[in-house]
Coordinates of C-alpha atoms and ligand atoms in Angstrom, one line a residue:
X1442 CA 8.7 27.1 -24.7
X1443 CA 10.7 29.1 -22.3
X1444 CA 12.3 27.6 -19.6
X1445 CA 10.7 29.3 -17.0
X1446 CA 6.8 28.9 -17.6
X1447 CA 4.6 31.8 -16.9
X1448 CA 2.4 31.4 -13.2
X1449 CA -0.8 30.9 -14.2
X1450 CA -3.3 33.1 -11.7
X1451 CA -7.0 32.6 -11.8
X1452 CA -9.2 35.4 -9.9
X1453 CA -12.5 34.2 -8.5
X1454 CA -14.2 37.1 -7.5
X1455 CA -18.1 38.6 -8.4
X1456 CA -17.2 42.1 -8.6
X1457 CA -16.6 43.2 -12.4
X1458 CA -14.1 45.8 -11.6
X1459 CA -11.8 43.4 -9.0
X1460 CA -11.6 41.3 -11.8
X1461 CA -10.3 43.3 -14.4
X1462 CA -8.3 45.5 -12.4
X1463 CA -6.7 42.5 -10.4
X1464 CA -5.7 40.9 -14.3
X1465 CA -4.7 43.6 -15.7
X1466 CA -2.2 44.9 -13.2
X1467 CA -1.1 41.1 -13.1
X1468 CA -1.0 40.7 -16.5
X1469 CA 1.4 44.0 -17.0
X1470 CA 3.6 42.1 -14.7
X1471 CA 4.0 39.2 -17.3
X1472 CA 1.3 36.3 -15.7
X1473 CA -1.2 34.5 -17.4
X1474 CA -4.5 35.5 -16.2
X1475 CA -7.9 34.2 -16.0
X1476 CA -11.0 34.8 -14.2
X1477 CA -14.1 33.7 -12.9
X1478 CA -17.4 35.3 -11.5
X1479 CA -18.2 32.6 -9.3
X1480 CA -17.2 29.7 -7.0
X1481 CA -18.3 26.9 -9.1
X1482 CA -16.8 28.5 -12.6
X1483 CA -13.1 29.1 -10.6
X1484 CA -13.6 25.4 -9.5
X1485 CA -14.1 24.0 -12.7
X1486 CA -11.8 26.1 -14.1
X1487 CA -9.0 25.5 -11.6
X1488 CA -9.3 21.4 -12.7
X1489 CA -9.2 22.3 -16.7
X1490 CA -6.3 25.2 -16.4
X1491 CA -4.3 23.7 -12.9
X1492 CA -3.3 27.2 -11.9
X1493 CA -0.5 28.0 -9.7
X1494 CA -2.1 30.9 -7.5
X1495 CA -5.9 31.7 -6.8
X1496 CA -7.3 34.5 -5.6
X1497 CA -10.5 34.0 -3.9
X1498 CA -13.1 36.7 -2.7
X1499 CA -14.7 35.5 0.6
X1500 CA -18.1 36.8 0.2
X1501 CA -19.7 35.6 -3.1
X1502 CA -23.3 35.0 -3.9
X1503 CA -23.7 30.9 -4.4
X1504 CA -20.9 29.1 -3.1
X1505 CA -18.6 30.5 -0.4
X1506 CA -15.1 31.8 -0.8
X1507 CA -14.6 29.4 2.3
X1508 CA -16.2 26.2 0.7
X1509 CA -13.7 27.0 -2.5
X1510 CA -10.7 27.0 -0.4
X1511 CA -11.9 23.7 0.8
X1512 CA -12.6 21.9 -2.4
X1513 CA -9.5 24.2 -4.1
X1514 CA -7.3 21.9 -0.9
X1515 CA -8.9 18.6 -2.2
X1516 CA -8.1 19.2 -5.6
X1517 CA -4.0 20.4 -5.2
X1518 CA -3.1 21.3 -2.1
X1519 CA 0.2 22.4 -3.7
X1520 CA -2.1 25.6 -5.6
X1521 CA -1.3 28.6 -3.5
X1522 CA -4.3 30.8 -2.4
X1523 CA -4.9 34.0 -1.3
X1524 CA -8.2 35.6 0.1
X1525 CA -9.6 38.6 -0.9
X1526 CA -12.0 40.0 1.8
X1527 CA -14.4 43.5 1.9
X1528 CA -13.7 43.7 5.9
X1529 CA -10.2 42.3 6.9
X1530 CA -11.6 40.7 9.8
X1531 CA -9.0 38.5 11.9
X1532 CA -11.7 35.9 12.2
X1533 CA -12.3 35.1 8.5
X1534 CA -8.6 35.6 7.7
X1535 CA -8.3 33.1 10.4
X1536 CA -11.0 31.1 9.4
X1537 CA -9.5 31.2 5.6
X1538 CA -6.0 30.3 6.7
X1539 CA -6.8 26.8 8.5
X1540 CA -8.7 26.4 5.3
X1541 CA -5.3 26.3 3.6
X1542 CA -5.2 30.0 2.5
X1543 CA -1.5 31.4 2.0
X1544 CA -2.4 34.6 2.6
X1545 CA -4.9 37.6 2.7
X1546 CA -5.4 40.9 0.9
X1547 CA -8.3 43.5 2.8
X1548 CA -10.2 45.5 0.1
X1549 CA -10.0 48.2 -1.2
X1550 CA -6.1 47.5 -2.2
X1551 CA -3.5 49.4 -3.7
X1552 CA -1.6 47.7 -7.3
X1553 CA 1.2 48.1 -5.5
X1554 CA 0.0 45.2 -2.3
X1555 CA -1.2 43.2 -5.0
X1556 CA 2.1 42.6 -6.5
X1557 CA 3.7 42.3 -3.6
X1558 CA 1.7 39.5 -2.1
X1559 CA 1.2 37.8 -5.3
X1560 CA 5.2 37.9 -5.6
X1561 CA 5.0 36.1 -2.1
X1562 CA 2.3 33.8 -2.9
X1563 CA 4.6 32.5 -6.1
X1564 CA 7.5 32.1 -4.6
X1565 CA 5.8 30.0 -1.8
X1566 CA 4.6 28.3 -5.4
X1567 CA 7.6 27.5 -6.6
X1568 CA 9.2 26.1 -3.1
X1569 CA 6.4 23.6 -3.2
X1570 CA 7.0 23.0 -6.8
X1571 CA 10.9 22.3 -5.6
X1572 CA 9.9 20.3 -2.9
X1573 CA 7.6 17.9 -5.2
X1574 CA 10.4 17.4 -7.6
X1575 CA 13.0 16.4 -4.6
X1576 CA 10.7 14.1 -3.4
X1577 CA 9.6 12.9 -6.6
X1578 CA 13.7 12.2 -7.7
X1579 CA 14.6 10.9 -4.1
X1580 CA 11.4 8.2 -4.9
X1581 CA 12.8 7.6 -8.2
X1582 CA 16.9 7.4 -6.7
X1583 CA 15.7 4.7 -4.2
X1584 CA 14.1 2.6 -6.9
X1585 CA 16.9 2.4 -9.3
X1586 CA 19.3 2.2 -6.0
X1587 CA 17.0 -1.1 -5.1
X1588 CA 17.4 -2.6 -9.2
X1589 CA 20.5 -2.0 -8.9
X1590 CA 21.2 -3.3 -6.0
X1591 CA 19.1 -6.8 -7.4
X1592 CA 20.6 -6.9 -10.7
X1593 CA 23.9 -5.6 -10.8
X1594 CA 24.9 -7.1 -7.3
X1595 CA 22.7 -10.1 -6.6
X1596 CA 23.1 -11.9 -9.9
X1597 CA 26.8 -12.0 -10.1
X1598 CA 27.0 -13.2 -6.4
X1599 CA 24.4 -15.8 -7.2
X1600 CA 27.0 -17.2 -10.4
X1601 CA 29.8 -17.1 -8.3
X1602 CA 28.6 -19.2 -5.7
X1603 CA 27.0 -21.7 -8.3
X1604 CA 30.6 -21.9 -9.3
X1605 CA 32.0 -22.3 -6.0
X1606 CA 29.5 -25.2 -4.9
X1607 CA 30.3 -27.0 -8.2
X1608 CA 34.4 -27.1 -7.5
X1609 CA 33.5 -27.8 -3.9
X1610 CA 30.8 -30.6 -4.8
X1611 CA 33.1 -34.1 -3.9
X1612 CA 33.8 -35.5 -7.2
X1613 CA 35.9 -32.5 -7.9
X1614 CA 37.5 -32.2 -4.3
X1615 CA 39.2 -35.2 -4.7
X1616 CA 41.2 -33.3 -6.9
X1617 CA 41.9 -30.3 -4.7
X1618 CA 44.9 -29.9 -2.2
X1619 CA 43.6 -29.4 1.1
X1620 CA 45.1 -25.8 1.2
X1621 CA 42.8 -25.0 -1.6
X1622 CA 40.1 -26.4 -0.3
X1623 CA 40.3 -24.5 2.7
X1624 CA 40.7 -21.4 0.8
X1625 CA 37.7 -21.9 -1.5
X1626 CA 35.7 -22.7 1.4
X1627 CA 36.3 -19.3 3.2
X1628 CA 35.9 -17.1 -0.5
X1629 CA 32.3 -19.3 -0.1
X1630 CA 31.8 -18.3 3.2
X1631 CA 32.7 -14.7 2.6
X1632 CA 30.1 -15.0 -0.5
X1633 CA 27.4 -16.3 1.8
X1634 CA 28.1 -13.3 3.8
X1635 CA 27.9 -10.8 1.3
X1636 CA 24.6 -12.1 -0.1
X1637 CA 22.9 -12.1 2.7
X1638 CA 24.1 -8.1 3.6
X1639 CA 22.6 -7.6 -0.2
X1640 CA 19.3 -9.7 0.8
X1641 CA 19.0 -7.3 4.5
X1642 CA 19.5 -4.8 2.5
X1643 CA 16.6 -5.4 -0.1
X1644 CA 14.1 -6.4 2.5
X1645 CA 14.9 -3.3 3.9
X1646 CA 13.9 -0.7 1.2
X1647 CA 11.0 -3.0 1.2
X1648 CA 9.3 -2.7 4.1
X1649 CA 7.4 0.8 3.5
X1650 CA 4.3 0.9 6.1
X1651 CA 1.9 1.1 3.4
X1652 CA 3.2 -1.9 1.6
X1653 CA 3.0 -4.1 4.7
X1654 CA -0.4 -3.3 6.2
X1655 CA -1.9 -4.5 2.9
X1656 CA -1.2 -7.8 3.9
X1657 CA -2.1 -7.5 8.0
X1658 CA -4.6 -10.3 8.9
X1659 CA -6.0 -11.4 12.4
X1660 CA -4.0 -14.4 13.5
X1661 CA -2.9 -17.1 16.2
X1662 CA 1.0 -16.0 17.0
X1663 CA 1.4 -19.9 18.7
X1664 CA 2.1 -21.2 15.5
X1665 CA 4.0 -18.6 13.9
X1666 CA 6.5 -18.9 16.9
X1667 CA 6.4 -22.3 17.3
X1668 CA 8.0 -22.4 13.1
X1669 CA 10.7 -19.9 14.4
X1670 CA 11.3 -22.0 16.9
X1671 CA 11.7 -25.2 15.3
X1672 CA 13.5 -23.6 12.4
X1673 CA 16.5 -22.3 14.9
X1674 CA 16.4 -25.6 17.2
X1675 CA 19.7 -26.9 14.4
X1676 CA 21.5 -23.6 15.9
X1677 CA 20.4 -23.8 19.8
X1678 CA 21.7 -27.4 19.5
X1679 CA 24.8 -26.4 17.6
X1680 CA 25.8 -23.8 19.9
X1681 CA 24.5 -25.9 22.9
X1682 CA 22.1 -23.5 24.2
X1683 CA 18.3 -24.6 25.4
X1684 CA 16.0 -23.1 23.2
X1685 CA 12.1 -23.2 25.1
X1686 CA 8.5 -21.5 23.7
X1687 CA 6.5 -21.7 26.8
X1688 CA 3.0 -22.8 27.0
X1689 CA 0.8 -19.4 25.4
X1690 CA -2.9 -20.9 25.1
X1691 CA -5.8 -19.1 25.5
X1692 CA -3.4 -16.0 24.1
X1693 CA -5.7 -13.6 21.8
X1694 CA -4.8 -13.0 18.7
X1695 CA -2.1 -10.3 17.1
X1696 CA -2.9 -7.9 14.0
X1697 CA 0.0 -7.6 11.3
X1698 CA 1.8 -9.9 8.5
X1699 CA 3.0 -13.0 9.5
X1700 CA 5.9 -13.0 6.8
X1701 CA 7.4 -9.9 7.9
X1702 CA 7.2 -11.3 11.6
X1703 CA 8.1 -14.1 11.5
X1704 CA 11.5 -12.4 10.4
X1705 CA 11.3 -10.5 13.2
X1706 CA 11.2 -13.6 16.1
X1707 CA 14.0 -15.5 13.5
X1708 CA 16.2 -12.8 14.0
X1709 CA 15.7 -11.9 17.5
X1710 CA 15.7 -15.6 18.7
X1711 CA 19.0 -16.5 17.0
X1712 CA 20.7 -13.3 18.7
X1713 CA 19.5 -14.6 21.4
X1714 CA 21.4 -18.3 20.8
X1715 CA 24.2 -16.5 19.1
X1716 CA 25.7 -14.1 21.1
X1717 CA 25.0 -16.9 24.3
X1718 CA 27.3 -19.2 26.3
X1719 CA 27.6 -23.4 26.5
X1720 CA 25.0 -24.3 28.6
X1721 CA 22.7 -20.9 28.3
X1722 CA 19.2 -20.8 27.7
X1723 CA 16.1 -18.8 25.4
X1724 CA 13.4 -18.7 26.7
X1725 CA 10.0 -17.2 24.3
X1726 CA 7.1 -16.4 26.0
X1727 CA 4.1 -14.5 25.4
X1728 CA 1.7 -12.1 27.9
X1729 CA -1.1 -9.5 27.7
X1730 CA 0.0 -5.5 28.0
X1731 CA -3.5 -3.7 27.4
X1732 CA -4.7 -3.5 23.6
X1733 CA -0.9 -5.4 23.4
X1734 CA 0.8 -8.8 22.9
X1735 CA 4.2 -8.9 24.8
X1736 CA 6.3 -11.1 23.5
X1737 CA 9.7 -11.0 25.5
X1738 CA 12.5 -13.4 24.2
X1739 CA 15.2 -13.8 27.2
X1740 CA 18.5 -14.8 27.2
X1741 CA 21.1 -15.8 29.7
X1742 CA 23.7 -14.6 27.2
X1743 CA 26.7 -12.3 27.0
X1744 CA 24.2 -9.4 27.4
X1745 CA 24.6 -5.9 26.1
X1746 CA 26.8 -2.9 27.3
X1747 CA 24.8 0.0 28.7
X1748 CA 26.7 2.5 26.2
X1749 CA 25.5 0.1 23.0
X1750 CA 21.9 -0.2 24.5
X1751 CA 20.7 3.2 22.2
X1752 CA 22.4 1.8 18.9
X1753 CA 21.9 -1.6 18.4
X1754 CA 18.8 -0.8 16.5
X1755 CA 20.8 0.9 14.1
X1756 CA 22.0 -0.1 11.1
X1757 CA 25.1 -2.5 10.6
X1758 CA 26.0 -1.6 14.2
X1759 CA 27.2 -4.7 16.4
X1760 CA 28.8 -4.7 19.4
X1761 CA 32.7 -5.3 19.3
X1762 CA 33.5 -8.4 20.6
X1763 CA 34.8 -12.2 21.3
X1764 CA 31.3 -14.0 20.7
X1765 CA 30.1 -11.4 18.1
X1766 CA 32.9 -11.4 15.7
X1767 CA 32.4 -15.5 15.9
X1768 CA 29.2 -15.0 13.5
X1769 CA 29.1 -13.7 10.5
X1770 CA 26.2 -10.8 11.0
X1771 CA 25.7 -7.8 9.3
X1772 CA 23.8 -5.8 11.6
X1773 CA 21.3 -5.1 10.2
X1774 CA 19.0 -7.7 12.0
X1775 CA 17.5 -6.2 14.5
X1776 CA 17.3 -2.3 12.8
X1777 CA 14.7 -4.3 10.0
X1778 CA 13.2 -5.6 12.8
X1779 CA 12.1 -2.5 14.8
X1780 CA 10.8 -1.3 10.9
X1781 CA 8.6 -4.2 10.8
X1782 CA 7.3 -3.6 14.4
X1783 CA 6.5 -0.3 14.1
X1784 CA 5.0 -0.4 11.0
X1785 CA 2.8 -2.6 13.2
X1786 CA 2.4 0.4 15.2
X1787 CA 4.2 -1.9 18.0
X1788 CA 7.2 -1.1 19.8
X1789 CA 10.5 -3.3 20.4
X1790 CA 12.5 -3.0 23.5
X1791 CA 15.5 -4.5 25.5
X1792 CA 16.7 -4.4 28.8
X1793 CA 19.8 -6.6 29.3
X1794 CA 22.5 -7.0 32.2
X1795 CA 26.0 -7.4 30.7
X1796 CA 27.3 -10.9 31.6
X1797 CA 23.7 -11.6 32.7
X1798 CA 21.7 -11.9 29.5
X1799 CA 19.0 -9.5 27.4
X1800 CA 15.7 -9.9 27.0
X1801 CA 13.9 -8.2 24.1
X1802 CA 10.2 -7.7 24.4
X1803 CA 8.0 -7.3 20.8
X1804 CA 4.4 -5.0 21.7
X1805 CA 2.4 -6.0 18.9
X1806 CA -1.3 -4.8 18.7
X1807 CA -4.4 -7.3 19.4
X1808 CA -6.6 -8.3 16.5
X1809 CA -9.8 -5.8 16.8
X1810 CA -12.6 -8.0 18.4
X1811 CA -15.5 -9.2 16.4
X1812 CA -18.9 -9.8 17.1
X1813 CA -19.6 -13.4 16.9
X1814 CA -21.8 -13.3 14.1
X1815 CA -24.4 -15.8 14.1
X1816 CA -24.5 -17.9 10.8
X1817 CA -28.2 -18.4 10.2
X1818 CA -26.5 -22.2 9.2
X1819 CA -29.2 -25.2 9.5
X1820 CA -27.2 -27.8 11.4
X1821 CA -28.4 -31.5 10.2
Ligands
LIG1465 P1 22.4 -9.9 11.5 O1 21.2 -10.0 12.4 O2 22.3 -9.0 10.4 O3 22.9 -11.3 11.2 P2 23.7 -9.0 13.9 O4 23.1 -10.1 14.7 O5 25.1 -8.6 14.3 O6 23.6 -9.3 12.4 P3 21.5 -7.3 14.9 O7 20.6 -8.5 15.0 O8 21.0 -6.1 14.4 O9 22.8 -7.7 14.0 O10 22.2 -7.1 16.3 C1 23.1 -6.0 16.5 C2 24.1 -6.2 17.6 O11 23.4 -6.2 18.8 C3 24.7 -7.6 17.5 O12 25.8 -7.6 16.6 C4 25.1 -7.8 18.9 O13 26.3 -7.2 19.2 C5 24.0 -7.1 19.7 N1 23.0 -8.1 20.2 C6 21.8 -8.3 19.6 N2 21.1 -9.2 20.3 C7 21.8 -9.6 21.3 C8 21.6 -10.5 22.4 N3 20.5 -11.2 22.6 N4 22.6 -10.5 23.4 C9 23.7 -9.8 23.2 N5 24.0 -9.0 22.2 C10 23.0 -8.8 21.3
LIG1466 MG1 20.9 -10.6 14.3

């Protein structure tokens, strides 16, 4: 086979001579023609053959030149089309181009405009054909990136570490000088660090909208923070900082995947006990916005300089500094979080006083209200 395939061109039209003449003046210029005398043949046709360009007269006895451009959409919306019509009215040309048609040619035509338009309906073709293989390799890239990324960088950092905990398990330690201790202790560290940046990173290229909303369930959020809270109580201690959930009963319920957010309150509570002061305070809390759950998580931390507001959603960006360099972080905390939250179709905002504290506030939708249903249930 060559290496450039013929276009395939199908012409649905039920006048004899537009047929033939269309195909043969198309066939002269080295395409592979069919045709078809009616809507339902091209449509059948146009599954079994998957033609690149159609040419579709508007006005055909049985079904419509329209109601082909439809179905010809639902089939491939990559197939080019063009409309033949007997009056070039703007109307149906309109009509036939919201319906997905590339183009139009107004009877009677010359060999010369059918070339020409057919030349511009494949090269519109073959840009859609392009832009199906990019996306189709960039899909392709990002999976092998994310295998690799798990096998050929994960796995080795795993081994290492086993190795590390082993010489730094007691028994051995006895047996270390203190200097090497201390040194195999940091390479640790620095391998905690790097595993968690390959871990971010992972969860990252994971959350895709459609893969989360498969899991979204109607749920109580009370719980859910309460467990973030708890979990990060060791760090508020540590770091001295009080660490409160205030009272959120009678609080309807939120939309969305509990795994996923409870990443989100994790991350954004320990910023908030991380980048704080001796003494400071979190405070959780929960309100009603509209169809919305607010929950704002406020700190009377270092805060956030105005010129860093606009990128600390992005990723690995952290603010240079005392307190932030003090944590190991990769940045890449709080840009996963606002890719959970808006594949909740919620919103995640700050507003922070430097020196004073930030506060970030989570909008996640309300679960959709259901009827009570009465359960025809006997009770005893
Ligand atoms: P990671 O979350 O990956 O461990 P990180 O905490 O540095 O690392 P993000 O959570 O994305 O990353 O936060 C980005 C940066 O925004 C932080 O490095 C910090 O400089 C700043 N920041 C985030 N939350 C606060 C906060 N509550 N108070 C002050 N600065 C904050
Ligand atoms: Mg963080």
């Amino acid at each position: 086979m060559s290496i450039k395939e013929k276009f395939k061109i199908l012409i649905i039209d039920d006048e004899a001579s537009i047929r033939d003449s269309c195909s043969q003046v198309l066939s002269k210029e080295g395409y592979v023609t069919d045709t078809a005398e009616d809507g339902s043949i091209g449509l059948k046709k146009v599954k079994e053959t998957k033609p690149d360009l159609v040419m579709v007269d508007l006005k055909m006895p049985g079904i419509s030149g329209m109601e082909v451009l439809e179905s010809l959409r639902e089939i491939d919306p990559d197939i080019v089309s063009i409309v033949i019509t007997g009056y070039a009215t703007i109307e149906s040309a309109v009509e036939a181009m919201k319906l997905g048609a590339y183009d139009y040619v107004p009877k009677p035509f010359t060999p010369d405009e059918l070339r020409l338009i057919t030349r511009r309906g494949l090269e519109k073709r073959r840009l859609l054909l392009e832009t199906a293989t990019l996306r189709l390799e960039k899909k392709q890239m990002e999976e092998n990136f994310i295998s690799l990324v798990t096998h050929e960088l994960r796995s080795p950092l795993i081994a290492v570490k086993q190795y590390f905990d082993v010489i730094l398990d007691q028994e051995i330690s006895g047996k270390l000088k203190n200097k090497q201790k201390e040194m195999l202790g940091r390479a640790s560290e620095r391998i905690d660090g790097l595993m968690k940046l390959v871990n971010d990173w992972l969860q990252m290229m994971g959350i895709k909208e459609n893969e989360i909303d498969k899991r979204f369930q109607d749920f109580n959020l009370k719980p859910l923070l309460e467990e973030a809270v708890e979990l990060l109580q060791p760090l508020a201690d540590k770091s001295e900082v009080a660490l409160q959930l205030k009272p959120m009963d009678g609080i309807p319920r939120v939309y969305g995947d509990k795994i996923t957010l409870t990443h989100v309150f994790i991350n954004i509570i320990s910023n908030g006990i991380k980048y704080n002061r001796k003494g400071g305070k979190v405070t959780v809390s929960v309100r009603e916005e509209g169809g919305f759950l607010a929950v704002d998580v406020a700190d009377t931390g270092i805060g956030i300089p105005e010129e860093s507001l606009p990128l600390i959603f992005d990723q690995f960006y952290r603010v240079r500094g005392k307190v932030t360099r003090k944590h190991i972080g990769t940045g890449l905390g709080l840009s996963i979080a606002r890719r959970i939250v808006e594949a909740h179709k919620g919103q995640i905002t700050v507003q922070s006083t430097l020196g004073k504290g930030s506060t970030f506030t989570v909008l996640l939708p309300r679960a959709p209200q259901h009827k009570k249903q009465k359960k025809s249930k006997k009770s005893p």
